[in-house]
């Protein structure tokens, strides 16, 4: 390829309002790798380092140019081509302004990436990821991510920091709301579906955005559930529980990976060569780029690993962290580190190649403004199709935890319904905590949903959940004392036929930095529940929360319990249609609900231990004051239909593909959907295997009175596991096979594998 002198091209470019690189690189007959190498060969060291630098959206782009401080420094860097990506810039107009600066004013005009936390929708919000995971509906989850991508791309964003695939076993951790729960098999499938949804089939389309799987790795194992805390996991857990969803993401062609705040074996993930170089880029051959988590570069100083910011830059770059998010370490120190020979230029070139390749794949060199179409922004945000998809996902995410004497669904003619609880009238909490792209107070509240459906309701708040209005960056202040409105609610409950109580957590009690040491109903809500129960036992408890709660008292006393999580924009409509039977719940929890905080971490795929059962009264693995069992196990969830499993068959005539069949009968008069789950347990192996591990599932519609056969297969992929060296191995032995409606309610059989 022949280049003309730069200055002539630059003049041409500016005259025609297109970027310099665009002129050279929009030819389609040249491979992306050639384009990347050609561009790289023209870049100065500063420009290369610039591509490795990401800044937070730093000033009102349409406002005056910043004159001092960080904002000024960032602005100067932007104009010099020393910024490769930004985050948190909102709106087509602002995105275009920034893109114009780099395209028109920097020497090479390399377009920016625009990142954002598009976690469960952008403007139209979908259920929090933990909730939608409970649908086990990969198509619906993919569609939700796709709609999030359509809306995000319509406001100029081309990169989402999702999905979070951190496996977690500790409900105290605030970020459990952002992931798929405790299981690596299901988590892998869900992560892959989200990536398909975000990235689409063609990255060049202007509704595809790149995904970022996070947080690599181990972040979900923060000790005692306290966010950002130390992580200390064994090798087997790392290889078999934590890493598989990341591997699945790489196999699904995820374009970026975010490292994490935590240490792993005393080495911060951001500068962890074992994770980033040996496993991710080595063994797994990941071709995209790694971005640090926010400021995780400078946090290595507080960890006690980096001496200063310069040292942090050296450690992170050498360990394979390609782009620095908001810690200034690369932009301030990498050049000197290269000059001093502490970071090899090859390290820089490799990182920049990875970043540029993605920019080419996205088509940004063909059209840096491909995401800046104000017409799309106007047309697609809050589009009716998006709202409909959000409602559908919300209905699919609701878990029926208890339904004594078929109290639910309520008849449409039901009179005299009391609705109690501050959350029933809340239009903000149901949006969840990751919704920085959306608009506050835009959820359909439960009260609105019930009114929309024409329900005969009277409302009494009972008590406030919080004392002061709160925001994304403030600690939530819970009402622990004020019970002045109990009396009115009790009076209403007394004269009502049935009471719907909407209780749970405020939307900002889960999410990043939102860990809890208690898992009860916060504030005075438990007291309110018990006070109402004294006067009316006919209670339907609707829970709204971002994590499993230990609601043992409610489970013992309250006849009907609905886990409604935080369902996003359409919350109230989804809940109302479920309570009145237009929606038959089918979701199943993907995280065990503990009976008490003391049981945490609690998860279904635990080891058996050497003392699993009560061979003597005292000396076995148990609590003196609590059961070992969770309140609700992984995979549990009821329906208005009733399903009966029978006839489990295991056909091992083909050892490479074991066929499992089971019959499921819907014995009720209502059509419904069942999620049949397949678990295995290898009785003896060179590394102890968990008591059960999910290895397949099928979500199936079954008509009233109908029986359907479900067929599932086990291949070496499901039967094998990772050794402590990280090798995937399949060992001969006896396997128990369990199929059922939850991890604890199964039919069992076994087979021997040679
Ligand atoms: C979070 C990431 C997020 C990033 C950018 C960090 O604090 O840990 O998950 O993507 O901020 O907002």
XYZ file of C-alpha atoms in Angstrom, residues 68-490:
423
model
C -7.618 23.857 35.091
C -7.031 20.673 37.054
C -7.704 17.130 35.904
C -10.305 18.179 33.401
C -7.833 20.479 31.679
C -5.174 17.762 31.616
C -7.639 15.290 30.121
C -8.783 17.797 27.541
C -5.208 18.523 26.489
C -4.504 14.810 26.256
C -7.565 14.312 24.113
C -6.420 16.945 21.653
C -2.949 15.415 21.461
C -4.257 11.932 20.632
C -3.380 10.616 24.079
C -6.781 9.122 24.820
C -8.014 5.890 23.235
C -11.366 5.519 24.955
C -13.705 7.359 27.286
C -16.528 6.252 29.505
C -19.747 7.742 30.800
C -20.271 10.243 28.006
C -23.998 10.484 27.391
C -25.949 11.402 24.292
C -25.241 11.535 20.569
C -24.430 15.221 20.595
C -21.765 14.859 23.287
C -20.281 11.737 21.731
C -20.044 13.471 18.374
C -18.302 16.514 19.915
C -15.598 14.341 21.460
C -15.185 12.190 18.383
C -14.817 15.334 16.285
C -11.965 16.535 18.466
C -9.911 13.373 18.002
C -10.842 12.939 14.361
C -10.177 16.520 13.303
C -7.571 17.751 15.715
C -5.220 14.851 16.399
C -2.446 13.867 14.002
C -3.814 10.446 13.079
C -7.476 10.918 13.884
C -7.926 7.510 15.504
C -11.561 7.278 16.669
C -12.434 6.844 20.330
C -14.263 3.973 21.957
C -17.186 5.086 24.122
C -17.734 2.779 27.099
C -20.656 2.654 29.511
C -22.084 0.297 32.102
C -25.039 -0.963 30.108
C -25.827 -3.715 32.574
C -29.527 -4.463 32.324
C -30.780 -2.109 29.687
C -29.820 1.439 28.915
C -32.903 3.660 29.028
C -35.548 0.958 29.037
C -34.487 -1.106 32.010
C -34.740 -4.863 32.196
C -34.716 -6.903 35.408
C -31.418 -6.904 37.285
C -29.196 -9.699 35.911
C -29.698 -11.936 38.969
C -33.434 -11.783 38.297
C -33.330 -12.440 34.560
C -30.930 -15.336 35.223
C -33.774 -16.971 37.157
C -35.690 -17.271 33.874
C -33.070 -19.739 32.568
C -34.340 -18.410 29.239
C -31.288 -17.863 27.080
C -33.232 -16.469 24.121
C -35.006 -13.876 26.252
C -31.730 -12.935 27.950
C -30.010 -12.557 24.560
C -32.887 -10.424 23.324
C -32.719 -8.183 26.406
C -29.006 -7.613 25.817
C -29.668 -6.925 22.161
C -32.252 -4.280 23.002
C -29.859 -2.755 25.504
C -27.319 -2.598 22.664
C -29.831 -0.968 20.325
C -30.609 1.761 22.849
C -26.987 2.240 23.916
C -25.755 2.420 20.332
C -28.500 4.911 19.578
C -27.027 7.306 22.143
C -23.487 6.940 20.839
C -22.127 4.121 23.018
C -20.120 1.375 21.334
C -18.793 -0.582 24.293
C -20.601 -1.977 27.337
C -18.904 -3.145 30.526
C -21.041 -6.261 30.702
C -21.682 -9.092 31.275
C -20.440 -9.580 34.803
C -19.868 -13.332 35.046
C -18.427 -13.430 38.559
C -19.721 -16.520 40.295
C -20.729 -15.751 43.832
C -21.850 -17.679 46.864
C -22.281 -14.877 49.320
C -25.534 -12.932 49.346
C -23.969 -10.261 51.538
C -21.949 -9.098 48.512
C -23.836 -6.211 46.892
C -22.880 -7.163 43.374
C -24.701 -10.473 43.397
C -27.471 -8.488 41.667
C -25.212 -7.973 38.650
C -24.386 -11.611 37.935
C -26.140 -14.883 37.208
C -25.726 -16.447 40.646
C -23.770 -19.366 42.039
C -23.471 -21.841 39.199
C -20.651 -21.852 36.619
C -22.503 -23.980 34.048
C -25.596 -21.766 33.960
C -23.440 -18.644 34.372
C -21.424 -19.608 31.289
C -24.529 -20.075 29.166
C -26.063 -16.816 30.357
C -22.843 -14.840 29.830
C -22.556 -16.215 26.290
C -26.178 -15.279 25.546
C -25.570 -11.721 26.762
C -22.463 -11.427 24.593
C -24.421 -12.628 21.552
C -27.069 -10.046 22.346
C -24.648 -7.136 22.727
C -22.263 -7.944 19.900
C -24.826 -9.334 17.441
C -23.728 -11.311 14.417
C -22.021 -8.392 12.712
C -19.957 -5.859 14.644
C -20.098 -3.485 11.729
C -23.836 -3.009 12.269
C -24.620 0.230 14.080
C -26.738 -1.595 16.637
C -23.917 -3.923 17.718
C -21.662 -2.864 20.550
C -18.673 -4.665 21.999
C -19.106 -6.529 25.257
C -16.692 -6.683 28.179
C -16.704 -9.719 30.406
C -15.754 -8.894 33.971
C -14.149 -9.011 36.557
C -11.163 -11.191 35.784
C -10.950 -12.911 38.167
C -12.241 -13.960 41.545
C -13.996 -10.701 42.473
C -17.201 -12.565 43.446
C -15.324 -14.345 46.232
C -14.643 -11.214 48.309
C -14.208 -12.488 51.860
C -17.302 -12.120 54.059
C -19.143 -10.574 51.120
C -17.572 -7.182 51.724
C -17.005 -5.513 48.390
C -13.362 -4.993 47.339
C -12.210 -7.316 50.123
C -9.455 -9.932 49.893
C -10.042 -13.005 47.755
C -8.495 -16.282 48.812
C -9.591 -19.275 46.757
C -8.145 -22.711 46.173
C -6.939 -23.912 42.782
C -9.823 -26.287 42.214
C -12.381 -23.551 42.873
C -10.517 -21.181 40.597
C -10.397 -23.614 37.673
C -13.803 -25.240 38.079
C -16.005 -22.458 39.443
C -14.531 -19.032 38.767
C -12.841 -19.350 35.370
C -15.319 -21.378 33.237
C -17.734 -18.476 32.522
C -14.788 -16.342 31.379
C -13.557 -19.136 29.127
C -17.052 -19.493 27.677
C -17.080 -15.747 27.025
C -13.784 -15.934 25.151
C -15.162 -18.840 23.127
C -18.163 -16.631 22.341
C -15.739 -14.083 20.864
C -16.138 -11.454 23.557
C -14.051 -8.499 22.451
C -12.857 -7.179 25.800
C -12.157 -8.404 29.325
C -12.040 -6.251 32.463
C -9.693 -7.238 35.245
C -10.638 -6.707 38.855
C -9.942 -4.886 42.083
C -9.034 -7.943 44.134
C -5.864 -9.899 44.736
C -5.484 -13.536 43.783
C -2.839 -15.339 45.786
C -1.564 -11.974 46.929
C -1.154 -10.558 43.402
C -3.627 -7.852 42.316
C -5.602 -9.051 39.296
C -4.553 -5.938 37.349
C -0.942 -7.019 37.401
C -1.543 -10.739 37.457
C 0.510 -12.370 34.703
C -0.812 -15.806 35.485
C -4.374 -14.693 34.823
C -3.881 -12.286 31.943
C -0.893 -13.659 30.070
C -0.752 -17.363 30.884
C -4.449 -18.187 30.962
C -6.411 -15.533 29.076
C -4.063 -14.592 26.261
C -2.029 -17.807 26.410
C -4.079 -20.937 26.991
C -7.357 -19.410 25.791
C -5.851 -17.418 22.912
C -7.985 -14.340 23.651
C -7.594 -11.883 20.765
C -9.361 -8.818 22.177
C -7.973 -6.427 24.784
C -7.956 -6.217 28.569
C -9.095 -3.048 30.309
C -8.339 -2.381 33.954
C -11.174 -1.773 36.365
C -11.723 1.825 37.423
C -8.490 3.027 39.017
C -7.363 -0.507 39.772
C -3.915 0.625 38.614
C -3.387 3.098 41.420
C -5.172 0.858 43.912
C -2.176 -1.456 43.704
C -0.360 1.117 45.826
C -2.879 0.677 48.647
C -2.772 -3.080 48.175
C 0.927 -2.815 49.046
C 2.099 -4.140 45.701
C 3.132 -1.082 43.668
C 5.503 1.478 45.184
C 3.954 4.363 43.303
C 1.894 5.122 40.199
C 4.850 4.613 37.885
C 5.554 1.208 39.379
C 1.838 0.390 39.006
C 2.022 1.204 35.289
C 5.054 -1.031 34.869
C 3.453 -3.951 36.701
C 0.094 -3.697 34.941
C 1.437 -3.259 31.398
C 3.913 -6.087 31.727
C 1.205 -8.348 33.129
C -1.028 -7.810 30.092
C -3.480 -5.112 31.177
C -3.822 -3.338 27.822
C -5.879 -0.289 28.687
C -5.873 1.750 31.867
C -9.222 3.028 33.078
C -8.983 6.307 34.907
C -5.819 5.821 36.933
C -3.526 8.007 34.760
C -0.715 5.536 35.260
C -0.049 4.737 31.592
C -0.470 8.212 30.208
C 1.845 9.677 32.824
C 4.511 7.015 33.117
C 4.638 4.445 30.336
C 6.847 6.494 28.016
C 9.529 6.883 30.645
C 9.239 3.209 31.527
C 9.873 2.295 27.892
C 12.793 4.709 27.693
C 14.261 3.132 30.834
C 13.809 -0.360 29.405
C 11.375 -1.396 32.131
C 8.559 -1.984 29.700
C 9.442 -3.420 26.321
C 8.076 -1.601 23.285
C 6.753 -5.005 22.194
C 4.399 -4.945 25.186
C 3.058 -1.575 24.064
C 2.737 -2.638 20.436
C 0.867 -5.777 21.368
C -1.600 -3.872 23.534
C -2.184 -1.199 20.899
C -2.630 -3.806 18.166
C -5.367 -5.422 20.210
C -7.148 -2.118 20.770
C -6.869 -0.946 17.170
C -8.083 -4.281 15.844
C -11.340 -3.863 17.731
C -11.767 -0.314 16.468
C -11.360 -1.620 12.931
C -13.779 -4.484 13.554
C -16.355 -2.015 14.817
C -16.016 -0.079 11.566
C -14.983 3.110 13.352
C -12.326 3.866 10.749
C -14.958 3.633 8.031
C -17.267 5.922 9.930
C -16.273 7.275 13.348
C -19.770 8.718 13.699
C -21.626 5.519 12.988
C -23.170 5.657 16.470
C -24.003 9.349 16.255
C -27.339 9.349 14.517
C -29.693 11.723 16.333
C -32.631 10.252 14.406
C -31.933 6.773 15.772
C -31.591 8.242 19.251
C -35.005 9.834 18.977
C -36.712 6.836 17.437
C -35.251 3.969 19.410
C -35.083 5.142 23.017
C -38.032 3.783 24.996
C -39.418 2.268 21.790
C -42.622 0.257 22.320
C -40.817 -2.956 21.275
C -38.215 -2.375 23.978
C -40.882 -1.829 26.632
C -42.683 -4.991 25.520
C -39.456 -7.010 25.730
C -38.736 -5.600 29.172
C -42.210 -6.640 30.372
C -41.727 -10.111 28.925
C -38.349 -10.531 30.634
C -39.784 -9.225 33.907
C -42.605 -11.779 33.879
C -40.120 -14.536 33.143
C -37.937 -13.491 36.098
C -40.530 -13.672 38.896
C -40.063 -16.636 41.231
C -42.973 -18.070 43.186
C -41.412 -19.195 46.472
C -44.485 -20.326 48.360
C -48.175 -20.720 47.573
C -50.061 -22.465 50.374
C -53.583 -23.577 49.521
C -53.259 -21.951 46.112
C -53.800 -18.485 47.550
C -52.388 -17.262 44.260
C -53.422 -16.386 41.649
C -56.034 -13.969 42.893
C -59.371 -13.944 41.120
C -59.950 -10.869 38.961
C -63.160 -10.382 40.944
C -61.342 -10.354 44.286
C -62.642 -7.447 46.377
C -61.137 -5.693 49.359
C -57.417 -6.035 48.727
C -55.077 -4.090 50.956
C -51.660 -3.142 49.599
C -49.066 -2.333 52.251
C -45.399 -1.359 52.135
C -43.410 1.670 50.966
C -41.928 -0.273 48.064
C -45.404 -0.732 46.550
C -45.430 2.964 45.747
C -41.774 3.216 44.706
C -40.951 4.047 41.090
C -37.199 4.146 41.654
C -36.086 1.103 43.640
C -37.461 -1.370 41.060
C -34.996 0.068 38.551
C -32.142 -1.553 40.494
C -28.821 0.091 41.201
C -27.066 -0.142 37.797
C -29.108 2.337 35.793
C -26.903 5.349 35.293
C -27.978 5.663 31.659
C -31.661 5.746 32.476
C -34.093 8.138 34.102
C -34.984 8.122 37.796
C -38.498 7.282 38.938
C -39.521 5.725 35.637
C -40.531 2.231 36.779
C -44.191 1.275 36.802
C -44.744 0.882 40.540
C -46.637 -2.085 41.977
C -49.535 0.224 42.826
C -49.668 1.501 39.253
C -49.471 -2.039 37.893
C -52.342 -3.166 40.116
C -54.414 -0.160 39.079
C -53.641 -0.821 35.399
C -55.073 -4.282 35.761
C -58.198 -2.900 37.476
C -57.563 -4.500 40.865
C -59.781 -3.480 43.758
C -57.088 -2.140 46.104
C -56.616 0.270 48.986
C -53.107 1.353 49.933
C -51.421 2.113 53.232
C -47.664 2.595 53.365
C -47.223 1.157 56.862
C -43.726 2.614 57.257
C -41.054 4.350 55.245
C -38.166 2.182 54.113
C -35.665 5.039 54.079
C -35.414 8.263 56.030
C -33.777 10.461 53.394
C -33.956 10.411 49.593
C -30.816 8.798 48.288
C -28.696 8.506 45.138
C -26.182 6.231 43.380
C -23.249 7.623 45.334
C -24.818 7.958 48.788
C -25.168 5.442 51.588
C -28.810 4.424 52.043
C -30.345 5.651 55.320
C -32.861 3.085 56.488
C -35.809 3.894 58.736
C -35.029 1.854 61.857
C -37.422 3.539 64.254
C -40.430 5.345 62.816
C -43.531 3.155 63.174
C -46.037 5.993 63.305
C -47.890 4.742 60.236
C -48.256 1.149 61.429
C -51.658 1.863 62.958
C -53.307 2.964 59.702
C -51.966 -0.096 57.887
C -53.147 -2.448 60.646
